[in-house]
XYZ file of C-alpha atoms in Angstrom:
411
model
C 5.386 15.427 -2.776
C 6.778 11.838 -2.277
C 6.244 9.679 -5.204
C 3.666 6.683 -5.088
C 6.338 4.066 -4.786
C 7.111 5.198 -1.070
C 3.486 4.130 0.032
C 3.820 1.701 1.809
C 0.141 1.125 3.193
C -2.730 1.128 1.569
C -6.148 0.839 2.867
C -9.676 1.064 0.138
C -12.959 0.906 0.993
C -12.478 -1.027 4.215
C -15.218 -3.256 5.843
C -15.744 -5.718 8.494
C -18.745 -7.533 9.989
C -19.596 -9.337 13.243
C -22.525 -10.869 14.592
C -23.755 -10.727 18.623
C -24.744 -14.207 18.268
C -22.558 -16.946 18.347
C -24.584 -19.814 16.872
C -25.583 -17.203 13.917
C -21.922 -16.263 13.188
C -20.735 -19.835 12.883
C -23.624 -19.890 10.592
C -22.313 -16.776 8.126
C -18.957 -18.031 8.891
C -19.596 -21.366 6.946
C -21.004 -19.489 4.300
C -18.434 -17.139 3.590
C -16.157 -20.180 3.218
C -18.292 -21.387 0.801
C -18.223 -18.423 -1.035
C -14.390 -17.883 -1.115
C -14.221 -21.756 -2.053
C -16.176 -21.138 -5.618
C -15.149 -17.815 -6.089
C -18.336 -15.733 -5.196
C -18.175 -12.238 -4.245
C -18.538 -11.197 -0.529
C -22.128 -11.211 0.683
C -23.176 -7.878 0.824
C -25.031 -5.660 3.751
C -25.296 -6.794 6.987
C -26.937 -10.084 8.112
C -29.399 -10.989 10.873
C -27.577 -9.734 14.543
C -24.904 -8.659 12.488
C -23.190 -4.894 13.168
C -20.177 -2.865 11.062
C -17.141 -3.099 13.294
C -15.476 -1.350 10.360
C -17.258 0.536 7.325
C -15.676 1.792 3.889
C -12.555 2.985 6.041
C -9.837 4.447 3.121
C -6.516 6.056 3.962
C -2.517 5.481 2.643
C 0.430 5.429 4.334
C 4.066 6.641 3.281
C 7.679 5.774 4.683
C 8.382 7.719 7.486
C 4.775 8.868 8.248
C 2.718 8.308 11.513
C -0.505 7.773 12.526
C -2.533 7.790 15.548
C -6.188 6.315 15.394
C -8.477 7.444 17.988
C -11.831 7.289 18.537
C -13.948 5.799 21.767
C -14.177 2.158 22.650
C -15.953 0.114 20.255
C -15.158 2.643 16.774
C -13.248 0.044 15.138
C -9.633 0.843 16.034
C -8.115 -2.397 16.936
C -10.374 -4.214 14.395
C -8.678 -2.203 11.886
C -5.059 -3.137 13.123
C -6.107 -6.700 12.890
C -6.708 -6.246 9.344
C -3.823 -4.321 8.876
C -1.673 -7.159 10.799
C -3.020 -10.495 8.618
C -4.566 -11.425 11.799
C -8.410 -11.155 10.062
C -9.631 -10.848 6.630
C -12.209 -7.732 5.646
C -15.475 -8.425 4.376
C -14.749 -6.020 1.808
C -11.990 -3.718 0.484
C -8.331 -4.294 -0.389
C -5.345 -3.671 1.625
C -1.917 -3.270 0.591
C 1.457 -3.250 2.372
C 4.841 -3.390 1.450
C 7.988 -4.330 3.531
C 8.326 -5.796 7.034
C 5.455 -5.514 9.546
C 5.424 -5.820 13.142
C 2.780 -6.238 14.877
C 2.390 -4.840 18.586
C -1.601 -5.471 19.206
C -1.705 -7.378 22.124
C 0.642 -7.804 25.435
C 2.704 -10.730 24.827
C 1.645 -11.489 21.491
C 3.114 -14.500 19.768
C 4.613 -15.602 23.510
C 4.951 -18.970 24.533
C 3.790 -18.771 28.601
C 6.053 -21.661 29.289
C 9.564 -20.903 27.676
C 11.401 -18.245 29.410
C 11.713 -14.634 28.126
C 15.310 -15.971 26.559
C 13.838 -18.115 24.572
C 10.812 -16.161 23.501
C 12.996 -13.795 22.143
C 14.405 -16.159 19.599
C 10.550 -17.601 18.692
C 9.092 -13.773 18.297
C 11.810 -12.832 16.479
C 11.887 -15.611 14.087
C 8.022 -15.430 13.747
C 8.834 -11.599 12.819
C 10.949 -12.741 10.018
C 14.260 -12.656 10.852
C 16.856 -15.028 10.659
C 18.951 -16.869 13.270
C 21.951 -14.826 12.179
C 20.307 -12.054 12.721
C 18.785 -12.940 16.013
C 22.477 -13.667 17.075
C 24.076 -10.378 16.133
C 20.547 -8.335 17.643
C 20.076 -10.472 20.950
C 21.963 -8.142 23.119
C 20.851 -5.337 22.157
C 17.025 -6.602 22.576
C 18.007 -7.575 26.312
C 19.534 -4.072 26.644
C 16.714 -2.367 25.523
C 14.181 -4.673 27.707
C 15.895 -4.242 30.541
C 13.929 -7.146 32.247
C 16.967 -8.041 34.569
C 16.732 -11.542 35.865
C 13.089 -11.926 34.493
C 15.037 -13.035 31.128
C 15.216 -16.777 32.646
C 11.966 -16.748 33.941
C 8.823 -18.454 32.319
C 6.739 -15.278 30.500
C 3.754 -16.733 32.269
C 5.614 -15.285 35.448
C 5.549 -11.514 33.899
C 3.387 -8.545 34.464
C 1.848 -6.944 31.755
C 4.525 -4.271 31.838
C 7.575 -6.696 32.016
C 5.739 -8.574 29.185
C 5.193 -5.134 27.336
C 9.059 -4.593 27.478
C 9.858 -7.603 25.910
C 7.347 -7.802 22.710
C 7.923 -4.137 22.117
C 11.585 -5.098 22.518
C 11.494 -7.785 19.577
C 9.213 -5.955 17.614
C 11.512 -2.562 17.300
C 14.989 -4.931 16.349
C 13.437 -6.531 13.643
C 14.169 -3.309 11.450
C 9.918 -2.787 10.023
C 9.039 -1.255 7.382
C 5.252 -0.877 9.387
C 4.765 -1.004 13.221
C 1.467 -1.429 14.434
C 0.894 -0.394 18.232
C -2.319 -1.039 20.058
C -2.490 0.617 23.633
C 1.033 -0.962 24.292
C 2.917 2.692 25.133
C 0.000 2.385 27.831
C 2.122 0.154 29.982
C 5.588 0.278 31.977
C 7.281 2.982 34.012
C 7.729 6.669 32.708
C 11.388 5.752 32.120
C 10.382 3.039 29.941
C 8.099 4.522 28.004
C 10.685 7.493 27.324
C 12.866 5.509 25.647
C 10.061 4.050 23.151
C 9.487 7.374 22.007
C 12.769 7.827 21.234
C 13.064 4.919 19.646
C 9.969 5.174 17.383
C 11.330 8.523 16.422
C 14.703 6.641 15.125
C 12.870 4.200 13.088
C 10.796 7.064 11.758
C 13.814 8.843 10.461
C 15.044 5.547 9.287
C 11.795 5.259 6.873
C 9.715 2.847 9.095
C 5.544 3.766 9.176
C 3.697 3.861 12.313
C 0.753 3.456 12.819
C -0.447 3.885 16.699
C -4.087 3.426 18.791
C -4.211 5.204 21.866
C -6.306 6.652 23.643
C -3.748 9.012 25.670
C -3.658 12.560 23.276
C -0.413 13.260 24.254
C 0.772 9.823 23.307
C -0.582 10.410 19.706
C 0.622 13.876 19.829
C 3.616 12.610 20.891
C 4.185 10.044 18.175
C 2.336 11.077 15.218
C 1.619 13.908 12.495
C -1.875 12.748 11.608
C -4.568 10.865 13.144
C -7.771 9.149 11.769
C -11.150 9.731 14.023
C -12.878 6.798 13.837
C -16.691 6.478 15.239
C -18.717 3.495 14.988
C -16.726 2.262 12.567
C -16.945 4.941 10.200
C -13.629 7.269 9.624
C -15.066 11.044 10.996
C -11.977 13.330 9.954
C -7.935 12.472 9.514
C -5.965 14.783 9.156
C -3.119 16.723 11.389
C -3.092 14.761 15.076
C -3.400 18.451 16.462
C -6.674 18.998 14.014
C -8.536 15.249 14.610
C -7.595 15.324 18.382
C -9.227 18.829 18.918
C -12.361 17.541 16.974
C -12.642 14.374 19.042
C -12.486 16.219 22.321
C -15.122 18.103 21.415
C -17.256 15.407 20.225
C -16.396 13.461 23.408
C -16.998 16.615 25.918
C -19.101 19.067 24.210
C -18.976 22.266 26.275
C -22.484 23.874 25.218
C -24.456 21.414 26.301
C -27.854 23.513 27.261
C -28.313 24.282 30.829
C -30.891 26.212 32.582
C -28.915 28.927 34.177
C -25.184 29.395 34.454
C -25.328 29.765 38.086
C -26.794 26.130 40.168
C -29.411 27.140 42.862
C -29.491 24.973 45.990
C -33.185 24.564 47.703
C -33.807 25.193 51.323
C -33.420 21.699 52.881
C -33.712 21.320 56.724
C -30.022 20.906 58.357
C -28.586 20.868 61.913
C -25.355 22.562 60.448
C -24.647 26.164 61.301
C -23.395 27.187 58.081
C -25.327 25.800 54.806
C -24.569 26.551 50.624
C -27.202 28.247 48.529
C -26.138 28.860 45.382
C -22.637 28.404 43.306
C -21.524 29.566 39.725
C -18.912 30.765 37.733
C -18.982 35.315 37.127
C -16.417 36.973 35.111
C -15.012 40.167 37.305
C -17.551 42.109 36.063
C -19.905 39.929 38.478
C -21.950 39.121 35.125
C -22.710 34.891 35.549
C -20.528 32.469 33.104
C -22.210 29.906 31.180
C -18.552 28.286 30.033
C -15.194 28.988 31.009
C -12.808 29.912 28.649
C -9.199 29.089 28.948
C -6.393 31.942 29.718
C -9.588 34.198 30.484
C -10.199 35.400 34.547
C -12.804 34.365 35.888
C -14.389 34.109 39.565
C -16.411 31.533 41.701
C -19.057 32.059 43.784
C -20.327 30.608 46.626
C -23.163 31.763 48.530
C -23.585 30.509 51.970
C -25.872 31.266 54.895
C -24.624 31.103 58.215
C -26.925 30.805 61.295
C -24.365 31.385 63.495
C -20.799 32.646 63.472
C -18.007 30.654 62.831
C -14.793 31.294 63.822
C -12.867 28.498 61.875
C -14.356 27.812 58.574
C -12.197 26.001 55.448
C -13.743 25.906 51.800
C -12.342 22.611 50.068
C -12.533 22.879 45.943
C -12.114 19.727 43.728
C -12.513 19.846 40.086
C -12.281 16.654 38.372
C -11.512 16.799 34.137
C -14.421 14.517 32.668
C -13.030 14.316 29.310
C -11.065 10.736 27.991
C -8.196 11.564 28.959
C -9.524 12.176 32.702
C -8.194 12.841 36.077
C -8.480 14.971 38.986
C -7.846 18.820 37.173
C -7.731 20.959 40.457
C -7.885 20.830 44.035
C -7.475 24.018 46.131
C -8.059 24.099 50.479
C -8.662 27.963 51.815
C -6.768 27.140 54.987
C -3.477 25.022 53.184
C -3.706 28.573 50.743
C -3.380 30.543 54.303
C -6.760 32.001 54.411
C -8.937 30.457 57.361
C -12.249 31.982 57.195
C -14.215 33.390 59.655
C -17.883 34.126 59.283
C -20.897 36.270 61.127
C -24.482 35.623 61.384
C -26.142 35.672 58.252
C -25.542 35.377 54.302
C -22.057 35.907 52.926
C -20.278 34.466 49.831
C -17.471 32.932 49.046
C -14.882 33.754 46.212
C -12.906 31.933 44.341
C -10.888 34.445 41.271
C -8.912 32.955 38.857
C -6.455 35.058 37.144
C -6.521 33.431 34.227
C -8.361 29.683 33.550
C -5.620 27.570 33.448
C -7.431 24.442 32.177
C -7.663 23.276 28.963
C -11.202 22.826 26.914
C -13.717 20.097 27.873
C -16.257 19.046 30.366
C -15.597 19.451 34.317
C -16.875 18.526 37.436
C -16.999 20.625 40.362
C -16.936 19.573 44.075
C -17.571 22.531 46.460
C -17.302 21.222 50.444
C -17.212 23.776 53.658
C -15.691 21.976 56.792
C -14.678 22.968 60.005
C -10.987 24.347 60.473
C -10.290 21.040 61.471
C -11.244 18.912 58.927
C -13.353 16.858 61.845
C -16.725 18.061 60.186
C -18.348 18.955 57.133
C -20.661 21.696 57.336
C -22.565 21.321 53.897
C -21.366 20.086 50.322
C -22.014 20.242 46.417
C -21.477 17.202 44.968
C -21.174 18.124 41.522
C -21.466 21.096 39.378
C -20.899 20.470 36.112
C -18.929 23.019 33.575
C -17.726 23.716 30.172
C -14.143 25.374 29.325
C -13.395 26.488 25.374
C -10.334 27.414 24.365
C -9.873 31.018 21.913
C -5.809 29.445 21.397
C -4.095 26.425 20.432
C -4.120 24.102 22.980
C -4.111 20.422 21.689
C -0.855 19.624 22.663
C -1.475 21.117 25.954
C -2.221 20.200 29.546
C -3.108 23.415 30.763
C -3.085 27.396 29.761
C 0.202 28.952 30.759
C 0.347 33.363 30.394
C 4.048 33.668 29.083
C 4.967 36.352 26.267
C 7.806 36.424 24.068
C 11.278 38.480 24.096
C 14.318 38.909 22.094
C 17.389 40.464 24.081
């Protein structure tokens, strides 16, 4: 157990208030000056239009140590960085930090648009705390690590949000920390870029610098941090391990047992000049018996029954599943005749399957997008928009993409 002295954040009983309307906040806001001026406590409970951005929000914060703060738009994350950074007072609560901080919570923070990045660099660093000697034995290695090429001598008001990104993150990392507060910027730049910022938060970790990170990327978090602090409506919902709070999020985010009427979706007889239509489509483990919710490294089999009124001799089934959880995306996409298997149908009903070894993706909320189009891709038969589905996971997967089979062996 590391003794108290290494703490080098400390957050109590956190609280923050703002009000929709502007003319009212101006109001509250004279007030509260009032207050502070004589000495009177913080009016307490919220005002007229007035909403928790942050509520009784406690944690601590030793050298070395991570954190990630998650949570959807609007819980309070960046509000709480503010605090954290001196940029805004709380309405209530105490916070305490020792040592060096360095704020990252906006793209070109603390930038003058006019000078050119050279000269920022000397300004940001300054502001940071750091002295001109300093500046003059670091500045190379902050242009090294930008890698902005001739950008340097350009005005900042001629950057991108990524070039920008480079350079505050950049200033902020040289100014040896003792807290770094990030705010989405790890969102930004190339892959390359971003690389080498994990790499380099992992040096200043070792070198007893505390990081504290909002993302909403999981593997960024996961990446970056040991534990994580859920925040919801400005309330703290669980920290604890990143692995633990990111699992929990998910699921509050893309609950997979969400009531349905049957597992399997029914489509009605409509009227259609289309020789082949879709009539029903669902999810069956091999057994044939219908599947409610997925579950990942598990087989399991879709089906698609069709009615043809006609045979057809070149028929292709197109599959698109997209992943409707935060962190988003298109999950699968599979094409019968790219896979090698044109189909060809007779008159009739018939059915088309789908089997899946083992469910590769990981748990959340999906959409399904079923289409059947001619060989050629010139025409599309008939279509399901959207079929939505649930996947659970039985195994550790919050640090995964997707459900790989693989066993173990010692030789």
């Amino acid at each position: 157990m590391l003794p108290s002295d290494d703490v080098v954040v400390s957050a109590q009983g956190l609280s923050k208030r703002f009000c929709r309307d502007l003319k009212t906040s101006l109001i509250y806001a004279v007030r509260n000056v009032g207050r502070e001026f004589v000495g009177a406590p913080s009016r307490p409970g919220l005002g007229s239009g007035e909403f928790y951005a942050l509520n009784d929000v406690s944690f601590t914060l030793r050298r070395g140590e991570s954190l990630g703060l998650v949570g959807p738009n609007g819980a309070g994350k960046t509000t709480l960085l503010r605090i954290l950074g001196g940029i805004i007072k709380p309405d209530a609560g105490r916070v305490r930090l020792r040592g060096r901080v360095a704020p990252l919570i906006a793209l070109g923070a603390g930038f003058n648009p006019v000078l050119t990045g050279r000269e920022n660099i000397w300004v940001n660093t300054t502001m940071l705390g750091i002295s001109g000697r300093q500046i003059d034995r670091r500045f190379s290695e902050i242009v090294e690590f930008a890698d902005i090429g001739d950008a340097l001598d350009a005005p900042v008001r001629t950057y991108s949000s990524g070039t920008a990104a480079r350079l505050g993150f950049a200033c902020a990392i040289h100014t040896d920390p003792d807290i770094l507060l990030i705010d989405e910027v790890l969102a930004v730049g190339d892959q390359q870029f971003r690389a080498k910022c994990y790499r380099r938060l992992a040096q200043l970790r070792r070198g007893g610098t505390a990081l504290i990170l909002v993302s909403h990327n999981p593997i960024a978090v996961l990446s970056a941090c040991d534990a994580a602090l859920y925040l919801s409506a400005g309330r703290a919902v669980l920290k604890g391990s990143a692995d633990d709070v990111l699992r929990r999020y998910e699921e509050d985010a893309n609950p997979v047992d969400e009531p349905r009427a049957e597992a399997e979706l029914l489509i009605p007889r409509r009227e259609s000049i289309a020789p082949v239509r879709i009539r029903s489509i669902g999810f069956k483990d091999p057994a044939g018996r219908a599947l409610s919710c997925l579950t990942s490294g598990e087989p399991a089999e879709l089906w698609v029954g069709c009615e043809a009124d006609e045979p057809v001799g070149e028929l292709c089934a197109n599959l698109f599943v997209q992943d409707l959880s935060f962190n988003g995306g298109r999950a699968l996409y599979f094409n019968s005749v790219r896979d090698g298997h044109a189909i060809s149908v007779g008159r009739g009903p018939f059915t088309v399957r789908v089997r899946f070894p083992y469910c590769g993706m990981r748990s959340g909320r999906y959409a399904l997008k079923f289409q059947l189009t001619d060989g050629r891709y010139y025409h599309m038969y008939d279509g399901v928009e959207s079929f939505l589905f649930g996947v659970r996971s039985q195994t550790d997967m919050a640090q995964c993409r997707f459900y790989q089979p693989h066993n173990w062996e010692i030789s």
